[in-house]
Short mmCIF file of C-alpha atoms and ligand atoms in Angstrom, two decimals:
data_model
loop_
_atom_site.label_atom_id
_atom_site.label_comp_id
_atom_site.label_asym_id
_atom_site.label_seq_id
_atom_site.Cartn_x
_atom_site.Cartn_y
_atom_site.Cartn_z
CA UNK A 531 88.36 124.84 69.03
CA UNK A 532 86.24 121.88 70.08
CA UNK A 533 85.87 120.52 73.29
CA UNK A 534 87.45 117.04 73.01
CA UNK A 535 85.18 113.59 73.02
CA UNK A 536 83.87 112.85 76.56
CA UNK A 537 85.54 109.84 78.16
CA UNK A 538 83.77 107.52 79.98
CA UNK A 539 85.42 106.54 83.37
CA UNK A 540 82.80 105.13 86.11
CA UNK A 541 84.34 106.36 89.55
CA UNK A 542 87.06 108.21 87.81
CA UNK A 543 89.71 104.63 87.75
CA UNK A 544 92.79 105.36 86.91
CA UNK A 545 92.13 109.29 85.89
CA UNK A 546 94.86 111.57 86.56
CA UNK A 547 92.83 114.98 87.32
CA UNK A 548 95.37 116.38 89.09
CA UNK A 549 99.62 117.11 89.35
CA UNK A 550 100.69 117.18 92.75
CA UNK A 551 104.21 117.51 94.75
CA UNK A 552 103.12 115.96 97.87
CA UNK A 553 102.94 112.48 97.95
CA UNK A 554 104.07 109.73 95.45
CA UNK A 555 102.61 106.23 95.86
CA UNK A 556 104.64 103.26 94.70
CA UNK A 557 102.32 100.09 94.34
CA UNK A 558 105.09 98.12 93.27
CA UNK A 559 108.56 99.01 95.56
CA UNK A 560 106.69 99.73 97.14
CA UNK A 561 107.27 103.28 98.43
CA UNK A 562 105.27 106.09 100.06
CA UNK A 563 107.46 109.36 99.70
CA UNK A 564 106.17 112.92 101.30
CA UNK A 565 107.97 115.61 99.31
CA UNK A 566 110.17 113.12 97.88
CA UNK A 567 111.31 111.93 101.38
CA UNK A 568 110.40 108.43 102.39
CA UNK A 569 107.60 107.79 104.64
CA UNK A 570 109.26 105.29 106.56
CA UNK A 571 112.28 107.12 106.93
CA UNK A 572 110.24 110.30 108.73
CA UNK A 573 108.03 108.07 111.04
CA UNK A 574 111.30 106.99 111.98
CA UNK A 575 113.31 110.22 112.56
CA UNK A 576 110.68 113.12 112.04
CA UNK A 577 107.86 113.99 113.79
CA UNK A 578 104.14 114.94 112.60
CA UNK A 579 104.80 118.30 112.72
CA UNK A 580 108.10 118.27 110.76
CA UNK A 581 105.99 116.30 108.13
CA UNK A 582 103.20 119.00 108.13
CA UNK A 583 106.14 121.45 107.76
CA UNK A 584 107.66 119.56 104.65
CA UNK A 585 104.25 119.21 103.16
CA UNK A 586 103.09 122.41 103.41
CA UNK A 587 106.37 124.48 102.37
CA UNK A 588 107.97 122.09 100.41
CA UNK A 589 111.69 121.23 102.31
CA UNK A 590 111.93 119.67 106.13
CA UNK A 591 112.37 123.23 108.27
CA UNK A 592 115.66 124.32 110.70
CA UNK A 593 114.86 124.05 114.44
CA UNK A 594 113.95 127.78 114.54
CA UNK A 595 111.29 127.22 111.62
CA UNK A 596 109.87 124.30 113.22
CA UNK A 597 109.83 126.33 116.60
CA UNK A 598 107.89 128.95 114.95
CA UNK A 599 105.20 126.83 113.54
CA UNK A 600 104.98 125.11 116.97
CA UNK A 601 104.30 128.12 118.09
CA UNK A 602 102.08 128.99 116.00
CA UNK A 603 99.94 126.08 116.37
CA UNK A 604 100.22 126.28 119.81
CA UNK A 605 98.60 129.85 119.90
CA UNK A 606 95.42 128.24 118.26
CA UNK A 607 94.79 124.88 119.66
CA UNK A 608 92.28 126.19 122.10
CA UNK A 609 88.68 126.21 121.27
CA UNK A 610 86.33 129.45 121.45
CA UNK A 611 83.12 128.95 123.82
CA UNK A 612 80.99 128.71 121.30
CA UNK A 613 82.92 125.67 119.79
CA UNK A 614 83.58 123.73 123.22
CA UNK A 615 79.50 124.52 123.65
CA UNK A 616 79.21 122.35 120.30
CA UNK A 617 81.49 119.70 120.99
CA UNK A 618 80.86 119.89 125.32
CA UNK A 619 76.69 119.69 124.51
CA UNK A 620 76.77 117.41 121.82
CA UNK A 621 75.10 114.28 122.50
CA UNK A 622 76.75 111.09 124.11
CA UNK A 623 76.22 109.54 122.27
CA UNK A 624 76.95 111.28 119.35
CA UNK A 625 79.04 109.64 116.40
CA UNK A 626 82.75 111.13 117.07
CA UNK A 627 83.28 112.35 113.54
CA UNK A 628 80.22 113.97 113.56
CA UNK A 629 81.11 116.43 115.87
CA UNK A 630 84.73 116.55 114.41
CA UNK A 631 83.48 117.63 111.38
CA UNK A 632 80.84 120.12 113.21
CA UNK A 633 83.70 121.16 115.51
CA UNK A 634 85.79 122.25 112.07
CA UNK A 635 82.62 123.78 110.26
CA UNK A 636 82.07 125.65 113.53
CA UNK A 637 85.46 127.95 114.08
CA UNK A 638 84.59 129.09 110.72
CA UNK A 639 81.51 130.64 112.57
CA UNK A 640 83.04 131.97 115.77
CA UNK A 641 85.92 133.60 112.92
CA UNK A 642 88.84 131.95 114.90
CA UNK A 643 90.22 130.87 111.86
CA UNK A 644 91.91 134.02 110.58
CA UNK A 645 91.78 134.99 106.65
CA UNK A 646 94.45 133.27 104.78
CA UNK A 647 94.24 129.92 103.47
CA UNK A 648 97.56 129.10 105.73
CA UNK A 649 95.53 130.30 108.84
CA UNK A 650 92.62 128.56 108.04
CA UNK A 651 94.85 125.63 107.77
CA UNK A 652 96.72 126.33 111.14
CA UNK A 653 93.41 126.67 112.86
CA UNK A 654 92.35 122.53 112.01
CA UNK A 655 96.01 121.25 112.41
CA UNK A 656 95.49 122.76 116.03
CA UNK A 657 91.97 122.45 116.86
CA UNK A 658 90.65 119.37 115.53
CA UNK A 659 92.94 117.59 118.14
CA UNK A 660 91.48 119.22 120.87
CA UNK A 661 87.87 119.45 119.82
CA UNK A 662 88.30 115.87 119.77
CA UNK A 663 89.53 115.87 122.92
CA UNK A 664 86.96 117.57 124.41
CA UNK A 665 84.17 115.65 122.84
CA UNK A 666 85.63 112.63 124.40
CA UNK A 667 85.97 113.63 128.14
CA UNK A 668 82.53 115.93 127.91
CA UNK A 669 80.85 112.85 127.14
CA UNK A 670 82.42 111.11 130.43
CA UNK A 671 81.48 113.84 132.44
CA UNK A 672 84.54 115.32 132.98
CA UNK A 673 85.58 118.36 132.41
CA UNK A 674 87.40 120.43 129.41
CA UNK A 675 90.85 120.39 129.81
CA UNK A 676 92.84 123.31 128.07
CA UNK A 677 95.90 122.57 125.71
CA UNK A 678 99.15 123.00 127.49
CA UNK A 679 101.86 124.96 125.30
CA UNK A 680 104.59 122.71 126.46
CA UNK A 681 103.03 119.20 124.36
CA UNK A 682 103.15 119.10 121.01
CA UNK A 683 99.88 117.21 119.05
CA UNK A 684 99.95 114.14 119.99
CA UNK A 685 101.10 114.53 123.56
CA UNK A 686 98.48 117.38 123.86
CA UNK A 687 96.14 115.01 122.36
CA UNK A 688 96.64 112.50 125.10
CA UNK A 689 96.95 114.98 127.95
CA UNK A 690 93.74 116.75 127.32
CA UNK A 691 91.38 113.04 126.64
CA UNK A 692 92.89 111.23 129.07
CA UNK A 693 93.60 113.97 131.70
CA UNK A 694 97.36 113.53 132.65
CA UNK A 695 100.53 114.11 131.09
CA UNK A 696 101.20 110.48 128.64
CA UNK A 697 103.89 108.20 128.94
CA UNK A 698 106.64 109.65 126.90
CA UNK A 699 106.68 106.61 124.16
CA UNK A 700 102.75 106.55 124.01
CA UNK A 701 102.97 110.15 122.89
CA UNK A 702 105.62 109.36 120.47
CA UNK A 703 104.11 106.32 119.23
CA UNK A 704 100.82 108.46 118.20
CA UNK A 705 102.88 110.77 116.67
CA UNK A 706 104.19 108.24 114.32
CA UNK A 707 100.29 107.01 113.89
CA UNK A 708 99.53 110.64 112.65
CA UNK A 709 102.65 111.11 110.49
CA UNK A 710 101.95 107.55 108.82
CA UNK A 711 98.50 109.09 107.92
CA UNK A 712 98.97 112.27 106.96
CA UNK A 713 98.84 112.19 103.01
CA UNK A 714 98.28 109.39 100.48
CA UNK A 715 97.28 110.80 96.81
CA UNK A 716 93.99 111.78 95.68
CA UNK A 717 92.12 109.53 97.66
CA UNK A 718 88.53 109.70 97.85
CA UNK A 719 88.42 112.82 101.02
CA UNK A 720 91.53 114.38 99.47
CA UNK A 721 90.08 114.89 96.14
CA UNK A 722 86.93 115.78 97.85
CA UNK A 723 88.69 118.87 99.35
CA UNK A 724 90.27 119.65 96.15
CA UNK A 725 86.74 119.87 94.03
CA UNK A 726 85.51 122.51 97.25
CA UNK A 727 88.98 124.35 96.81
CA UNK A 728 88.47 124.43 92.81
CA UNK A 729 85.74 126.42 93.32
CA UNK A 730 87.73 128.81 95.68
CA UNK A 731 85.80 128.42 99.01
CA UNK A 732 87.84 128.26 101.74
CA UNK A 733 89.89 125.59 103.96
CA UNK A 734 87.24 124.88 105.95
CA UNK A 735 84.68 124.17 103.66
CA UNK A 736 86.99 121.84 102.06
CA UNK A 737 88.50 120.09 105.12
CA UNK A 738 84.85 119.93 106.39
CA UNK A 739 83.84 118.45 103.30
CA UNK A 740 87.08 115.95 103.53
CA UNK A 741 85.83 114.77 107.03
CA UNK A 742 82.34 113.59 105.63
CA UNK A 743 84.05 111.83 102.81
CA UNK A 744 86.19 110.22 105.26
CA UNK A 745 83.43 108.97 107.42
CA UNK A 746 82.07 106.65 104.73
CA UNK A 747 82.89 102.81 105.60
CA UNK A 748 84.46 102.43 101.99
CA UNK A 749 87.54 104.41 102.88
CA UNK A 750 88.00 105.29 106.85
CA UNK A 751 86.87 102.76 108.79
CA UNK A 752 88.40 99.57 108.35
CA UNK A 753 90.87 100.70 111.89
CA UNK A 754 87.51 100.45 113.90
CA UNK A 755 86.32 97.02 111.92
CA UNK A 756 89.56 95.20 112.85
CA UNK A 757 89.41 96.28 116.54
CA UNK A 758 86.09 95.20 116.40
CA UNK A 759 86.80 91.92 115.17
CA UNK A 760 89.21 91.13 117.52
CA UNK A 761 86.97 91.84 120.23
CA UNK A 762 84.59 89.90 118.91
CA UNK A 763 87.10 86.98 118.45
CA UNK A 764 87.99 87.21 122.33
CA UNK A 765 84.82 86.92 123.52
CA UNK A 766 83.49 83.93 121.27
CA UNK A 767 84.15 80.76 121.74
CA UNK A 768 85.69 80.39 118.17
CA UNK A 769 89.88 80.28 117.96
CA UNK A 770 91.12 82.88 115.29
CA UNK A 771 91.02 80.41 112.31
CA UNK A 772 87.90 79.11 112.04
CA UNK A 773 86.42 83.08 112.93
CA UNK A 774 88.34 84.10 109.75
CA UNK A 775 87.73 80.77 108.00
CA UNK A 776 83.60 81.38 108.77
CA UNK A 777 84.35 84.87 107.79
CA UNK A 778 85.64 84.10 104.16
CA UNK A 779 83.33 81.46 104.16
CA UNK A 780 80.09 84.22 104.29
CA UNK A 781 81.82 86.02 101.64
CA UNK A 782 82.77 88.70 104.15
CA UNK A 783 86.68 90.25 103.42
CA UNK A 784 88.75 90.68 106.42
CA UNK A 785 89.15 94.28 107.76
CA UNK A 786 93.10 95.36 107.56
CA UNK A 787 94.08 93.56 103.94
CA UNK A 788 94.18 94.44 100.50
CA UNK A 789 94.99 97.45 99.22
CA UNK A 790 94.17 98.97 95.62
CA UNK A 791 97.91 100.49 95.62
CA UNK A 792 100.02 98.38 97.47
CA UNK A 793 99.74 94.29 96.86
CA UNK A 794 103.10 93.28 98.39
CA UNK A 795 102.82 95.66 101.38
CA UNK A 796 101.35 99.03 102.88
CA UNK A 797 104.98 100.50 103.95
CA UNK A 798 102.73 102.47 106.63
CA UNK A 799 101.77 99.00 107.95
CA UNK A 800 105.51 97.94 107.96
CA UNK A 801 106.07 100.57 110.85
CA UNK A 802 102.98 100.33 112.58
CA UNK A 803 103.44 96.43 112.53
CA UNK A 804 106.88 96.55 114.84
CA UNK A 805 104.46 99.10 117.48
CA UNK A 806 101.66 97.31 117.72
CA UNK A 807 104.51 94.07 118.55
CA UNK A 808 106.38 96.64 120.87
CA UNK A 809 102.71 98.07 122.63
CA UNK A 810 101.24 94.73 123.16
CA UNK A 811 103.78 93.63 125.44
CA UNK A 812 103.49 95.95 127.77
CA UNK A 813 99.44 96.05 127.44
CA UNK A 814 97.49 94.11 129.92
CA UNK A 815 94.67 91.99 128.50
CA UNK A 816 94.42 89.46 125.69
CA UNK A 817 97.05 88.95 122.98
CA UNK A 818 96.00 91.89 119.85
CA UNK A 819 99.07 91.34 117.79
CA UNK A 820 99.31 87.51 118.77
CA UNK A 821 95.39 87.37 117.54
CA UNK A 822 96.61 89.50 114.32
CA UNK A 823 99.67 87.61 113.81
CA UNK A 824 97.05 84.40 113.40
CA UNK A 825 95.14 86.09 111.43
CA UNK A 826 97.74 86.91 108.97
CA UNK A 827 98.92 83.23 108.96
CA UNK A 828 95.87 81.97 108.37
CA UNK A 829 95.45 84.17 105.59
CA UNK A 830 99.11 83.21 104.20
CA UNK A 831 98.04 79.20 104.27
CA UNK A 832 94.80 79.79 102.78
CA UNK A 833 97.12 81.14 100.08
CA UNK A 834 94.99 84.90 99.86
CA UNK A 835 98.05 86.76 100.32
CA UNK A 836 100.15 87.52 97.66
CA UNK A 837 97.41 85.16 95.28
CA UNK A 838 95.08 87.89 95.97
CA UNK A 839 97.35 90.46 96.72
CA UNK A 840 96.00 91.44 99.98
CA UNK A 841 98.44 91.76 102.28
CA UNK A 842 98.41 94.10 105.68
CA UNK A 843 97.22 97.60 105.14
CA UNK A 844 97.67 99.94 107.44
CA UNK A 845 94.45 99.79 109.15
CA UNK A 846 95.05 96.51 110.72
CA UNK A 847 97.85 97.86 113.34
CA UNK A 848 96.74 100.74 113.81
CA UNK A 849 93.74 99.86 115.51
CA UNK A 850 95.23 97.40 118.05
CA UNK A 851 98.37 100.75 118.38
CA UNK A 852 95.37 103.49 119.56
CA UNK A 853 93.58 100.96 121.52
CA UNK A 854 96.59 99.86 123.23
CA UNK A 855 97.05 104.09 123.80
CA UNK A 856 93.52 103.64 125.33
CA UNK A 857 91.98 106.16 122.78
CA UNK A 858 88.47 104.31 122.01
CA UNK A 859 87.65 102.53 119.37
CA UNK A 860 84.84 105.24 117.75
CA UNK A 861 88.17 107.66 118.00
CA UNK A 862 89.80 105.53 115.18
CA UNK A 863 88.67 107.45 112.11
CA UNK A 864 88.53 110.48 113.88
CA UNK A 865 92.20 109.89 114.81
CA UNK A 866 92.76 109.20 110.98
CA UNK A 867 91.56 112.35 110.20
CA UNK A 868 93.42 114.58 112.38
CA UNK A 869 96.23 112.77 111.04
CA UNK A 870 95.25 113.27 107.42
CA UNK A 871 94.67 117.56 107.89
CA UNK A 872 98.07 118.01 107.06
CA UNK A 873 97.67 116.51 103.96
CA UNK A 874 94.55 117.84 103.01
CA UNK A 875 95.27 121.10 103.40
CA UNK A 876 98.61 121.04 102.13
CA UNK A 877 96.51 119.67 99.04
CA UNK A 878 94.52 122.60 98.96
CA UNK A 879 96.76 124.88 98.74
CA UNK A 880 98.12 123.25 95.85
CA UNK A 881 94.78 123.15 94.36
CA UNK A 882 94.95 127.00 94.81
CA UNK A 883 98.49 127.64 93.40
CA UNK A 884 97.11 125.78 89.78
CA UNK A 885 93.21 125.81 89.92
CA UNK A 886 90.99 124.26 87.48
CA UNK A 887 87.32 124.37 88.54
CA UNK A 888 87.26 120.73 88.47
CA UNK A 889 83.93 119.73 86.46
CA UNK A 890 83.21 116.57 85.29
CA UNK A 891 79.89 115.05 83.48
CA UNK A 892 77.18 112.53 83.75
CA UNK A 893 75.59 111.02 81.16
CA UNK A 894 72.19 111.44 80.56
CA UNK A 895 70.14 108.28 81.14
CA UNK A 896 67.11 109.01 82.43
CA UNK A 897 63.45 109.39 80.62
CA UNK A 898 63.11 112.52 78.06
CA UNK A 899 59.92 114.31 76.84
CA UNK A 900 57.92 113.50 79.92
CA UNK A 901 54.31 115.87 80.32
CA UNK A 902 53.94 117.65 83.47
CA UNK A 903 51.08 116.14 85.01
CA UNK A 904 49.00 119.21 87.28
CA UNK A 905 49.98 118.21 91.22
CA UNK A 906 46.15 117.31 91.34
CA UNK A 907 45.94 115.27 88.61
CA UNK A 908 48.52 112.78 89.86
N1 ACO B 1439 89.61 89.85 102.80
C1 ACO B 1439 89.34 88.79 101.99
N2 ACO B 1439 89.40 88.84 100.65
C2 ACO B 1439 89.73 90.02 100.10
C3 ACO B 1439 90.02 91.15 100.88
C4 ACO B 1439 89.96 91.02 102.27
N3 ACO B 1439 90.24 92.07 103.07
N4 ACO B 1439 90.33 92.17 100.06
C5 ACO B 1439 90.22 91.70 98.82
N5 ACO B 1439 89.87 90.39 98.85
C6 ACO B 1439 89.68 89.52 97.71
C7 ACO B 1439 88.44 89.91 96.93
O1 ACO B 1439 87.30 89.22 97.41
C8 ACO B 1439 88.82 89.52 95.53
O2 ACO B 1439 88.67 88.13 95.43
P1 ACO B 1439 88.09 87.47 94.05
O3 ACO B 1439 89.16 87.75 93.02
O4 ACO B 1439 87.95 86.03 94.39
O5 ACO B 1439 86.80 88.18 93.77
C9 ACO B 1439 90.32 89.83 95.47
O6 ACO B 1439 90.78 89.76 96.81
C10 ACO B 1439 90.64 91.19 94.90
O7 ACO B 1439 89.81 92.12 95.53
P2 ACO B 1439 89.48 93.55 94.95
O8 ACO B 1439 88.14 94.00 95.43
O9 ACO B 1439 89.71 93.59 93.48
O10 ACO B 1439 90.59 94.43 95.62
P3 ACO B 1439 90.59 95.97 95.64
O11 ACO B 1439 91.95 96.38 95.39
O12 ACO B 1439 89.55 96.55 94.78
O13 ACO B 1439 90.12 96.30 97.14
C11 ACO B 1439 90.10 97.00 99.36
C12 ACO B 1439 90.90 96.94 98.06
C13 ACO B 1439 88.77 97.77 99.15
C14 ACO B 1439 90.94 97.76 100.38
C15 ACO B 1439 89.78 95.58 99.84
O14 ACO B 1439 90.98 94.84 99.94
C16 ACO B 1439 89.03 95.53 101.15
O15 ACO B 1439 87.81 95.66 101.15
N6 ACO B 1439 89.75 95.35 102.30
C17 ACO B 1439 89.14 95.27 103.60
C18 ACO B 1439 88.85 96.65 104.14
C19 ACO B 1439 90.11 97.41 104.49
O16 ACO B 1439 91.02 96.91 105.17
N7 ACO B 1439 90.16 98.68 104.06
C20 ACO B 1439 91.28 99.59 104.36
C21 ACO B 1439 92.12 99.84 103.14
S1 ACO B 1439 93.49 100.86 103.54
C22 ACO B 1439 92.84 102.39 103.71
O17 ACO B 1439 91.85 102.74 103.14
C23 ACO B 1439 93.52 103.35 104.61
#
């Protein structure tokens, strides 16, 4: 039999390469479900590591099964030497998901990953946290702090950057952060991980391979931009409507709207939107949500919401929500990523359990019959 006609698709739009159980975007309810279970309804009731549960096995577990994988997790979130030497020596001033992503690569090298695929995957759910961790004290000065069995990821998290034991809420409020981000379709890093996991390598390779997609300003990044923008706000002399109206006006989009899903609303922003309220009145310093909250209405009268269809995304609370956590702002994407392993590698798996070596084409467009000119010739 023939292969069938090529099909041209620039940037694969609108190409379904893949089935998946795991998580079902709704553009237009619009709806993020995990397993079928609404997103919403978890960062409400569950907690990240429920959700990785449910994602990687398929049903929400009984306390003893989510004791287990506790447990296991907790058994791995310390890092060999030679990994803290990576993360403790890299530089300063180093660019956070950088060493993240070296961090990940490097277990693999130290073999404190174990064989399977679900080891692999235990080993980043547990150590990217505190490689991050690390990174961020060591380049303070201050010294490694181990994980402590009795914190869970996000509390761990906080204990070992910030060297004590977080406010209760702040904990659960990053929780939330990471279970909002921990799967969302075949974006960009996520499909990444599936074309390294079509080819059969491991989890790491994939998940390190995720990380560097991640990186790229076009899909991470926009937590960091909005952050950055309202720190820029507060120290010019500009009130938030004429920024964002000399913003538009250099043909420059605001960080934290639109989405090419989601046009009423990110239903991840929904939740985050009610913390960042709740954080930023008990945070000292100026007004985040109150700046946002302008923002937003300024966008509304200038008619680009809805018209435009870009409403909140999720980036543009959680920025203000980790800052307010005082996790800094080159932490953002990082923090999206160790949110986002549970997802990934729940996505690899799946990639395993139906693999197609995933291998699209390029068309030829180049120059053809060209001599080979002798190196001294040229
Ligand atoms: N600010 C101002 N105008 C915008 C914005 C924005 N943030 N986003 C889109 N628009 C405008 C566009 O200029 C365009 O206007 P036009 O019709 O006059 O040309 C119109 O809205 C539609 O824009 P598209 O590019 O078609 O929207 P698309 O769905 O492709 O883009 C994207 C989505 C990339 C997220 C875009 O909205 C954007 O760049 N947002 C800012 C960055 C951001 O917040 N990214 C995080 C997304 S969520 C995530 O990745 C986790």
């Amino acid at each position: 039999m023939s292969d069938p006609e090529p099909v041209r698709r620039i940037g694969l739009d609108n190409v379904i390469v893949a089935d998946t159980e795991l998580s079902e975007i709704d553009g237009e309810k619009p709806e993020l479900l995990y397993r079928g279970v609404d997103a919403q309804e978890l960062a409400e009731k569950s907690s990240y590591e429920e959700t990785a549960y449910l994602l990687w096995n398929g049903e929400l577990p009984t306390r003893d099964e989510l004791d287990e994988f506790r447990a296991e997790l907790d058994e791995r979130r310390g890092l060999s030497r030679g990994v803290a030497e990576v993360v403790e020596h890299a530089p300063e001033d180093a660019v956070p998901m950088d060493v993240l992503r070296s961090a990940v690569s490097t277990t693999q090298v130290y073999g404190e990953v174990g064989e399977t695929p679900r080891e692999n995957a235990l080993s980043v759910l547990a150590k990217a946290p505190t490689a991050l961790a690390t990174f961020g004290r060591a380049r303070r000065g201050e010294e490694t702090l181990e994980p402590r069995d009795d914190l869970d990821t996000a509390a761990n998290f906080l204990y070992m950057l910030n060297g004590e034991e977080p406010d209760e809420r702040h904990a659960e409020i990053l929780d939330t952060a990471l279970l909002l981000h921990a799967d969302h379709g075949l974006n960009a890093s996520t499909f990444t991980s599936r074309v390294i996991a079509s080819t059969e390598s491991d989890v790491i390779s994939a998940l390190t391979g995720a990380i560097g997609a991640l990186k790229g300003p076009l899909h991470g990044g926009a937590n960091q931009d909005v952050m950055e923008m309202l720190l820029d706000i507060d120290e010019s002399d500009k009130d938030v409507s004429s920024y964002v109206a000399d913003m538009l006006e250099n043909g420059e989009r605001v960080p934290g709207f639109g989405h090419r899903v989601y046009k009423e609303f990110d239903p991840r922003a929904e939740v985050l939107k009610e913390i960042a309220e709740e954080v930023s009145e008990t945070t000292e310093g100026p007004d985040w949500y109150g700046m946002l909250e302008e923002v937003e209405a300024y966008l509304r009268e200038e008619k680009r919401i809805h018209e435009k269809g870009i409403s909140p995304n999720v980036d543009l609370y959680s920025g203000t929500v980790y800052y307010s956590l005082g996790i800094p702002i080159d932490f953002f994407v990082p923090m999206f990523a160790v949110g986002r392993s549970a997802g990934w590698t729940a996505q690899v798996q799946e990639q395993y359990d139906n693999n197609r070596l995933v291998r699209p084409r390029a068309e030829y467009v180049g120059e053809r019959g060209v001599e080979y000119t002798p190196i001294d010739e040229r």
